[in-house]
Amino acid sequence: MDYELMETCKEIRKEIFMQAYHAGGAHLGASFSVADILGTLYFGGVLNYRPEDPGWKERDKVILSKGHAGAALYAVLAIAGYFDRAHLKTFCQIGSNLGGHPKINEIPGVEASTGALGHGLSFAIGIAYANRMDHRDSHVYAILGDGECQEGSVWEGALSAPALKLDNLTVIVDHNKLQAMDCLEHIVPMQPFSNKWKAFGWNVVEIDGHNCSEIKEALLTRKPEIPTLVIANTIKGKGVSFMEHAPIWHYRMPNEQELPVLMEELGITEQDLKEESVVRQ
């Protein structure tokens, strides 16, 4: 296990919460769930990118289809050096480009405007196909939510990518088994989930979505002429004990009793909050 990478992922969660604290809200559960996946992509030696040159033509691209977890992507991009970390304090403020969902051409490092669920996979397929037509070596990574996979457009994309033989495409499903209102299986059951993708012609890898070593190995997996689907088994709200596995934390802020617990578990100090309070006034 890469302990330095684990510490970076903890720092990502801290920055996610500080954005939410300043803004008064964010999709904390979904953002914490995907933090280790994004952290490993950007800081685990997987992704080819240049923060000083966001438009570098040979870069790999990450499409966060579950755009409601945008606070996680912003935290990662800031830590990676795409923009000043102090800018995270403007999250969801009037005049800020850091909105509740990512927007392309407004935020360095954001490759697609997302948030309308079900669109990101097809967008990623289009980029991967264009890369192949341009004889470009770049890889495309799309991160989907498992609840998002109830969208019909996801399964249209799931049919298309193997037909186009897009081995330069990796899709990661953040499989935390919860969606906005309840457990996934209580709304639209998805099992057998991996077998569905296999039947559509994908190379399917199933991992612990909070184990950085497993994540890295899966993200570097390739099979000739076959796209890869990584089912990352995660915990919604990961990193904060009272948020884990709880549907209520899809969009909610901690109360006075919960906040000290969160601060201890994420390594947030009173001084951190005081600095934020000055900004908020």
mmCIF file of C-alpha atoms in Angstrom:
data_model
loop_
_atom_site.group_PDB
_atom_site.id
_atom_site.type_symbol
_atom_site.label_atom_id
_atom_site.label_comp_id
_atom_site.label_asym_id
_atom_site.label_seq_id
_atom_site.Cartn_x
_atom_site.Cartn_y
_atom_site.Cartn_z
ATOM 1 C CA MET A 1 0.000 0.000 0.000
ATOM 2 C CA ASP A 2 1.292 3.456 -0.948
ATOM 3 C CA TYR A 3 0.951 5.399 2.323
ATOM 4 C CA GLU A 4 1.949 8.701 0.722
ATOM 5 C CA LEU A 5 -0.851 8.265 -1.794
ATOM 6 C CA MET A 6 -3.275 7.378 1.007
ATOM 7 C CA GLU A 7 -2.335 10.607 2.791
ATOM 8 C CA THR A 8 -2.957 12.541 -0.410
ATOM 9 C CA CYS A 9 -6.404 10.969 -0.673
ATOM 10 C CA LYS A 10 -7.089 12.033 2.917
ATOM 11 C CA GLU A 11 -6.029 15.556 1.956
ATOM 12 C CA ILE A 12 -8.487 15.395 -0.948
ATOM 13 C CA ARG A 13 -11.308 14.569 1.478
ATOM 14 C CA LYS A 14 -10.264 17.440 3.722
ATOM 15 C CA GLU A 15 -10.382 19.858 0.785
ATOM 16 C CA ILE A 16 -13.766 18.481 -0.257
ATOM 17 C CA PHE A 17 -15.233 19.260 3.131
ATOM 18 C CA MET A 18 -13.625 22.696 3.336
ATOM 19 C CA GLN A 19 -15.308 23.585 0.041
ATOM 20 C CA ALA A 20 -18.645 22.407 1.406
ATOM 21 C CA TYR A 21 -18.110 24.241 4.690
ATOM 22 C CA HIS A 22 -17.445 27.491 2.893
ATOM 23 C CA ALA A 23 -20.356 27.066 0.466
ATOM 24 C CA GLY A 24 -22.809 25.703 3.019
ATOM 25 C CA GLY A 25 -23.314 22.423 1.196
ATOM 26 C CA ALA A 26 -22.048 19.872 -1.320
ATOM 27 C CA HIS A 27 -22.575 16.257 -2.314
ATOM 28 C CA LEU A 28 -20.233 15.009 0.401
ATOM 29 C CA GLY A 29 -21.134 11.314 0.279
ATOM 30 C CA ALA A 30 -20.524 10.962 -3.448
ATOM 31 C CA SER A 31 -17.371 13.080 -3.337
ATOM 32 C CA PHE A 32 -15.807 11.092 -0.484
ATOM 33 C CA SER A 33 -16.732 7.869 -2.268
ATOM 34 C CA VAL A 34 -14.737 8.732 -5.383
ATOM 35 C CA ALA A 35 -11.749 10.438 -3.703
ATOM 36 C CA ASP A 36 -9.422 7.412 -3.777
ATOM 37 C CA ILE A 37 -10.186 6.730 -7.432
ATOM 38 C CA LEU A 38 -9.427 10.294 -8.485
ATOM 39 C CA GLY A 39 -6.419 10.453 -6.175
ATOM 40 C CA THR A 40 -4.892 7.324 -7.696
ATOM 41 C CA LEU A 41 -5.572 8.523 -11.234
ATOM 42 C CA TYR A 42 -3.772 11.815 -10.728
ATOM 43 C CA PHE A 43 -1.148 10.998 -8.102
ATOM 44 C CA GLY A 44 -0.586 7.257 -8.481
ATOM 45 C CA GLY A 45 1.406 7.324 -11.709
ATOM 46 C CA VAL A 46 -1.556 6.482 -13.951
ATOM 47 C CA LEU A 47 -2.534 9.660 -15.788
ATOM 48 C CA ASN A 48 -0.410 11.569 -18.313
ATOM 49 C CA TYR A 49 -1.141 15.268 -17.789
ATOM 50 C CA ARG A 50 0.516 18.670 -17.543
ATOM 51 C CA PRO A 51 -1.082 21.127 -15.100
ATOM 52 C CA GLU A 52 1.039 23.930 -16.540
ATOM 53 C CA ASP A 53 -0.350 23.117 -20.008
ATOM 54 C CA PRO A 54 -3.971 21.919 -19.562
ATOM 55 C CA GLY A 55 -4.554 21.859 -23.329
ATOM 56 C CA TRP A 56 -1.594 19.560 -24.072
ATOM 57 C CA LYS A 57 -2.825 17.511 -27.039
ATOM 58 C CA GLU A 58 -1.282 14.221 -25.933
ATOM 59 C CA ARG A 59 -2.821 14.287 -22.452
ATOM 60 C CA ASP A 60 -5.014 11.543 -21.039
ATOM 61 C CA LYS A 61 -8.507 12.731 -20.180
ATOM 62 C CA VAL A 62 -10.778 12.126 -17.191
ATOM 63 C CA ILE A 63 -14.533 12.530 -17.599
ATOM 64 C CA LEU A 64 -16.311 12.748 -14.248
ATOM 65 C CA SER A 65 -19.728 11.695 -15.470
ATOM 66 C CA LYS A 66 -21.099 11.739 -11.916
ATOM 67 C CA GLY A 67 -20.671 15.492 -11.927
ATOM 68 C CA HIS A 68 -22.380 16.020 -8.578
ATOM 69 C CA ALA A 69 -19.042 14.871 -7.097
ATOM 70 C CA GLY A 70 -17.395 17.916 -8.672
ATOM 71 C CA ALA A 71 -15.964 19.055 -5.324
ATOM 72 C CA ALA A 72 -13.727 15.963 -5.393
ATOM 73 C CA LEU A 73 -12.473 16.767 -8.887
ATOM 74 C CA TYR A 74 -11.815 20.400 -7.946
ATOM 75 C CA ALA A 75 -9.815 19.320 -4.899
ATOM 76 C CA VAL A 76 -7.695 16.988 -7.028
ATOM 77 C CA LEU A 77 -7.089 19.559 -9.757
ATOM 78 C CA ALA A 78 -6.045 22.179 -7.201
ATOM 79 C CA ILE A 79 -3.660 19.790 -5.415
ATOM 80 C CA ALA A 80 -2.254 18.757 -8.816
ATOM 81 C CA GLY A 81 -1.487 22.389 -9.607
ATOM 82 C CA TYR A 82 -4.083 23.307 -12.232
ATOM 83 C CA PHE A 83 -5.065 26.333 -10.155
ATOM 84 C CA ASP A 84 -4.330 27.883 -6.762
ATOM 85 C CA ARG A 85 -5.752 25.865 -3.862
ATOM 86 C CA ALA A 86 -7.023 29.085 -2.311
ATOM 87 C CA HIS A 87 -9.503 29.260 -5.197
ATOM 88 C CA LEU A 88 -11.346 26.272 -3.705
ATOM 89 C CA LYS A 89 -12.770 28.685 -1.136
ATOM 90 C CA THR A 90 -14.912 30.207 -3.902
ATOM 91 C CA PHE A 91 -16.795 26.924 -4.461
ATOM 92 C CA CYS A 92 -20.451 27.648 -5.323
ATOM 93 C CA GLN A 93 -20.015 31.373 -4.662
ATOM 94 C CA ILE A 94 -21.396 34.109 -6.926
ATOM 95 C CA GLY A 95 -18.951 34.807 -9.737
ATOM 96 C CA SER A 96 -16.893 31.649 -9.185
ATOM 97 C CA ASN A 97 -16.219 29.157 -11.975
ATOM 98 C CA LEU A 98 -16.335 26.333 -9.401
ATOM 99 C CA GLY A 99 -20.009 25.482 -9.573
ATOM 100 C CA GLY A 100 -21.832 22.500 -8.152
ATOM 101 C CA HIS A 101 -21.079 20.580 -11.365
ATOM 102 C CA PRO A 102 -17.918 20.869 -13.514
ATOM 103 C CA LYS A 103 -17.947 22.970 -16.693
ATOM 104 C CA ILE A 104 -15.522 22.586 -19.581
ATOM 105 C CA ASN A 105 -13.614 25.656 -20.838
ATOM 106 C CA GLU A 106 -14.145 27.419 -17.502
ATOM 107 C CA ILE A 107 -12.019 25.318 -15.134
ATOM 108 C CA PRO A 108 -8.480 24.187 -16.073
ATOM 109 C CA GLY A 109 -8.327 20.400 -16.211
ATOM 110 C CA VAL A 110 -12.075 19.821 -16.610
ATOM 111 C CA GLU A 111 -12.635 17.859 -19.820
ATOM 112 C CA ALA A 112 -16.444 17.798 -19.965
ATOM 113 C CA SER A 113 -19.461 19.583 -18.547
ATOM 114 C CA THR A 114 -21.229 16.913 -16.512
ATOM 115 C CA GLY A 115 -24.006 16.490 -14.013
ATOM 116 C CA ALA A 116 -26.863 15.457 -16.281
ATOM 117 C CA LEU A 117 -26.354 11.781 -15.523
ATOM 118 C CA GLY A 118 -25.890 9.271 -18.318
ATOM 119 C CA HIS A 119 -24.001 11.556 -20.711
ATOM 120 C CA GLY A 120 -20.369 11.123 -19.684
ATOM 121 C CA LEU A 121 -19.822 7.643 -21.114
ATOM 122 C CA SER A 122 -20.921 8.613 -24.629
ATOM 123 C CA PHE A 123 -18.802 11.756 -24.412
ATOM 124 C CA ALA A 124 -15.779 9.648 -23.413
ATOM 125 C CA ILE A 125 -16.450 7.192 -26.244
ATOM 126 C CA GLY A 126 -16.431 10.066 -28.728
ATOM 127 C CA ILE A 127 -13.070 11.313 -27.431
ATOM 128 C CA ALA A 128 -11.549 7.826 -27.436
ATOM 129 C CA TYR A 129 -12.739 7.212 -30.996
ATOM 130 C CA ALA A 130 -11.371 10.581 -32.146
ATOM 131 C CA ASN A 131 -8.018 9.790 -30.509
ATOM 132 C CA ARG A 132 -7.820 6.549 -32.408
ATOM 133 C CA MET A 133 -8.727 8.218 -35.717
ATOM 134 C CA ASP A 134 -6.004 10.817 -35.039
ATOM 135 C CA HIS A 135 -3.474 8.059 -34.201
ATOM 136 C CA ARG A 136 -3.088 9.577 -30.735
ATOM 137 C CA ASP A 137 -1.884 7.413 -27.872
ATOM 138 C CA SER A 138 -3.957 9.187 -25.218
ATOM 139 C CA HIS A 139 -6.213 7.220 -22.895
ATOM 140 C CA VAL A 140 -9.685 8.243 -21.733
ATOM 141 C CA TYR A 141 -11.075 7.487 -18.258
ATOM 142 C CA ALA A 142 -14.774 7.945 -17.486
ATOM 143 C CA ILE A 143 -16.072 7.772 -13.915
ATOM 144 C CA LEU A 144 -19.732 6.789 -13.550
ATOM 145 C CA GLY A 145 -21.953 6.348 -10.540
ATOM 146 C CA ASP A 146 -23.736 3.032 -10.114
ATOM 147 C CA GLY A 147 -27.120 4.767 -9.807
ATOM 148 C CA GLU A 148 -26.249 6.576 -13.019
ATOM 149 C CA CYS A 149 -26.058 3.184 -14.720
ATOM 150 C CA GLN A 150 -29.845 3.012 -14.544
ATOM 151 C CA GLU A 151 -29.852 5.509 -17.428
ATOM 152 C CA GLY A 152 -30.562 3.963 -20.828
ATOM 153 C CA SER A 153 -27.899 6.110 -22.488
ATOM 154 C CA VAL A 154 -25.245 4.318 -20.431
ATOM 155 C CA TRP A 155 -26.221 1.002 -22.000
ATOM 156 C CA GLU A 156 -26.210 2.494 -25.492
ATOM 157 C CA GLY A 157 -22.631 3.532 -24.810
ATOM 158 C CA ALA A 158 -21.875 0.131 -23.314
ATOM 159 C CA LEU A 159 -22.917 -1.441 -26.618
ATOM 160 C CA SER A 160 -20.970 1.035 -28.746
ATOM 161 C CA ALA A 161 -17.513 0.983 -27.160
ATOM 162 C CA PRO A 162 -16.796 -2.749 -27.731
ATOM 163 C CA ALA A 163 -18.172 -2.494 -31.269
ATOM 164 C CA LEU A 164 -15.659 0.305 -31.911
ATOM 165 C CA LYS A 165 -12.869 -1.755 -30.280
ATOM 166 C CA LEU A 166 -11.907 1.113 -27.973
ATOM 167 C CA ASP A 167 -9.052 -0.335 -25.948
ATOM 168 C CA ASN A 168 -8.032 3.275 -25.211
ATOM 169 C CA LEU A 169 -11.089 3.676 -22.969
ATOM 170 C CA THR A 170 -11.427 2.725 -19.295
ATOM 171 C CA VAL A 171 -14.709 3.208 -17.458
ATOM 172 C CA ILE A 172 -14.734 3.197 -13.664
ATOM 173 C CA VAL A 173 -18.049 2.644 -11.903
ATOM 174 C CA ASP A 174 -18.068 4.088 -8.396
ATOM 175 C CA HIS A 175 -20.095 1.190 -6.999
ATOM 176 C CA ASN A 176 -21.104 2.463 -3.554
ATOM 177 C CA LYS A 177 -24.528 0.789 -3.860
ATOM 178 C CA LEU A 178 -26.434 3.916 -2.828
ATOM 179 C CA GLN A 179 -28.147 6.642 -4.791
ATOM 180 C CA ALA A 180 -29.915 9.841 -3.799
ATOM 181 C CA MET A 181 -32.921 8.346 -2.037
ATOM 182 C CA ASP A 182 -32.066 4.793 -1.012
ATOM 183 C CA CYS A 183 -30.031 1.667 -1.683
ATOM 184 C CA LEU A 184 -29.514 0.959 -5.365
ATOM 185 C CA GLU A 185 -31.201 -2.422 -5.188
ATOM 186 C CA HIS A 186 -34.331 -0.927 -3.600
ATOM 187 C CA ILE A 187 -34.898 1.354 -6.602
ATOM 188 C CA VAL A 188 -33.739 -0.401 -9.777
ATOM 189 C CA PRO A 189 -31.817 -3.636 -9.069
ATOM 190 C CA MET A 190 -28.622 -3.853 -11.141
ATOM 191 C CA GLN A 191 -27.367 -7.355 -10.350
ATOM 192 C CA PRO A 192 -25.684 -9.309 -11.838
ATOM 193 C CA PHE A 193 -23.817 -6.071 -12.591
ATOM 194 C CA SER A 194 -20.452 -7.337 -13.821
ATOM 195 C CA ASN A 195 -22.046 -10.035 -15.986
ATOM 196 C CA LYS A 196 -24.107 -7.417 -17.817
ATOM 197 C CA TRP A 197 -20.971 -5.575 -18.905
ATOM 198 C CA LYS A 198 -19.180 -8.805 -19.781
ATOM 199 C CA ALA A 199 -22.108 -9.811 -21.959
ATOM 200 C CA PHE A 200 -21.778 -6.493 -23.795
ATOM 201 C CA GLY A 201 -18.128 -7.307 -24.588
ATOM 202 C CA TRP A 202 -16.158 -5.433 -21.921
ATOM 203 C CA ASN A 203 -13.031 -6.508 -20.081
ATOM 204 C CA VAL A 204 -14.387 -6.337 -16.517
ATOM 205 C CA VAL A 205 -12.188 -5.942 -13.443
ATOM 206 C CA GLU A 206 -13.694 -5.785 -9.942
ATOM 207 C CA ILE A 207 -11.725 -4.166 -7.109
ATOM 208 C CA ASP A 208 -11.797 -2.519 -3.699
ATOM 209 C CA GLY A 209 -12.312 1.107 -4.708
ATOM 210 C CA HIS A 210 -10.488 2.382 -1.629
ATOM 211 C CA ASN A 211 -7.350 0.288 -2.070
ATOM 212 C CA CYS A 212 -4.977 2.487 -4.056
ATOM 213 C CA SER A 213 -2.796 -0.436 -5.172
ATOM 214 C CA GLU A 214 -5.785 -2.324 -6.567
ATOM 215 C CA ILE A 215 -7.103 0.834 -8.202
ATOM 216 C CA LYS A 216 -3.782 1.527 -9.929
ATOM 217 C CA GLU A 217 -3.398 -2.026 -11.187
ATOM 218 C CA ALA A 218 -6.934 -2.007 -12.590
ATOM 219 C CA LEU A 219 -6.543 1.398 -14.243
ATOM 220 C CA LEU A 220 -3.406 0.225 -16.034
ATOM 221 C CA THR A 221 -5.095 -2.974 -17.275
ATOM 222 C CA ARG A 222 -5.425 -3.190 -21.049
ATOM 223 C CA LYS A 223 -6.722 -5.813 -23.488
ATOM 224 C CA PRO A 224 -6.262 -5.372 -27.245
ATOM 225 C CA GLU A 225 -9.376 -4.004 -28.987
ATOM 226 C CA ILE A 226 -11.519 -4.327 -25.834
ATOM 227 C CA PRO A 227 -12.565 -1.446 -23.539
ATOM 228 C CA THR A 228 -12.089 -1.994 -19.799
ATOM 229 C CA LEU A 229 -14.781 -1.610 -17.137
ATOM 230 C CA VAL A 230 -13.543 -1.289 -13.546
ATOM 231 C CA ILE A 231 -16.166 -1.960 -10.901
ATOM 232 C CA ALA A 232 -14.783 -0.115 -7.890
ATOM 233 C CA ASN A 233 -16.602 -1.302 -4.779
ATOM 234 C CA THR A 234 -16.708 1.767 -2.579
ATOM 235 C CA ILE A 235 -18.402 3.201 0.488
ATOM 236 C CA LYS A 236 -20.505 6.308 0.122
ATOM 237 C CA GLY A 237 -19.232 8.847 2.641
ATOM 238 C CA LYS A 238 -15.915 6.996 3.011
ATOM 239 C CA GLY A 239 -13.601 8.542 5.590
ATOM 240 C CA VAL A 240 -16.229 9.925 7.961
ATOM 241 C CA SER A 241 -17.674 7.208 10.191
ATOM 242 C CA PHE A 242 -21.216 8.513 10.589
ATOM 243 C CA MET A 243 -21.569 9.217 6.848
ATOM 244 C CA GLU A 244 -20.567 5.768 5.638
ATOM 245 C CA HIS A 245 -23.323 3.641 4.080
ATOM 246 C CA ALA A 246 -25.978 6.245 4.983
ATOM 247 C CA PRO A 247 -28.294 7.471 2.172
ATOM 248 C CA ILE A 248 -29.064 10.666 4.116
ATOM 249 C CA TRP A 249 -25.548 11.927 3.321
ATOM 250 C CA HIS A 250 -26.173 12.310 -0.388
ATOM 251 C CA TYR A 251 -26.494 16.055 0.267
ATOM 252 C CA ARG A 252 -26.310 17.248 3.860
ATOM 253 C CA MET A 253 -23.945 19.101 6.211
ATOM 254 C CA PRO A 254 -22.919 17.909 9.696
ATOM 255 C CA ASN A 255 -24.604 19.427 12.739
ATOM 256 C CA GLU A 256 -22.850 20.718 15.874
ATOM 257 C CA GLN A 257 -22.551 17.232 17.380
ATOM 258 C CA GLU A 258 -21.282 15.620 14.165
ATOM 259 C CA LEU A 259 -18.785 18.300 13.158
ATOM 260 C CA PRO A 260 -16.123 17.533 15.832
ATOM 261 C CA VAL A 261 -16.147 13.853 14.814
ATOM 262 C CA LEU A 262 -15.671 14.758 11.152
ATOM 263 C CA MET A 263 -12.873 17.180 12.022
ATOM 264 C CA GLU A 264 -10.964 14.560 13.989
ATOM 265 C CA GLU A 265 -11.347 11.892 11.305
ATOM 266 C CA LEU A 266 -10.336 14.200 8.423
ATOM 267 C CA GLY A 267 -7.602 16.040 10.307
ATOM 268 C CA ILE A 268 -9.322 19.428 10.225
ATOM 269 C CA THR A 269 -8.403 21.891 12.963
ATOM 270 C CA GLU A 270 -10.294 24.732 14.601
ATOM 271 C CA GLN A 271 -7.831 27.077 12.908
ATOM 272 C CA ASP A 272 -8.834 25.671 9.517
ATOM 273 C CA LEU A 273 -12.453 26.538 10.227
ATOM 274 C CA LYS A 274 -11.566 29.967 11.604
ATOM 275 C CA GLU A 275 -9.684 30.780 8.401
ATOM 276 C CA GLU A 276 -12.730 29.719 6.402
ATOM 277 C CA SER A 277 -15.033 31.753 8.629
ATOM 278 C CA VAL A 278 -13.063 34.916 7.867
ATOM 279 C CA VAL A 279 -13.507 34.281 4.165
ATOM 280 C CA ARG A 280 -17.229 33.646 4.538
ATOM 281 C CA GLN A 281 -17.998 36.936 6.308
#
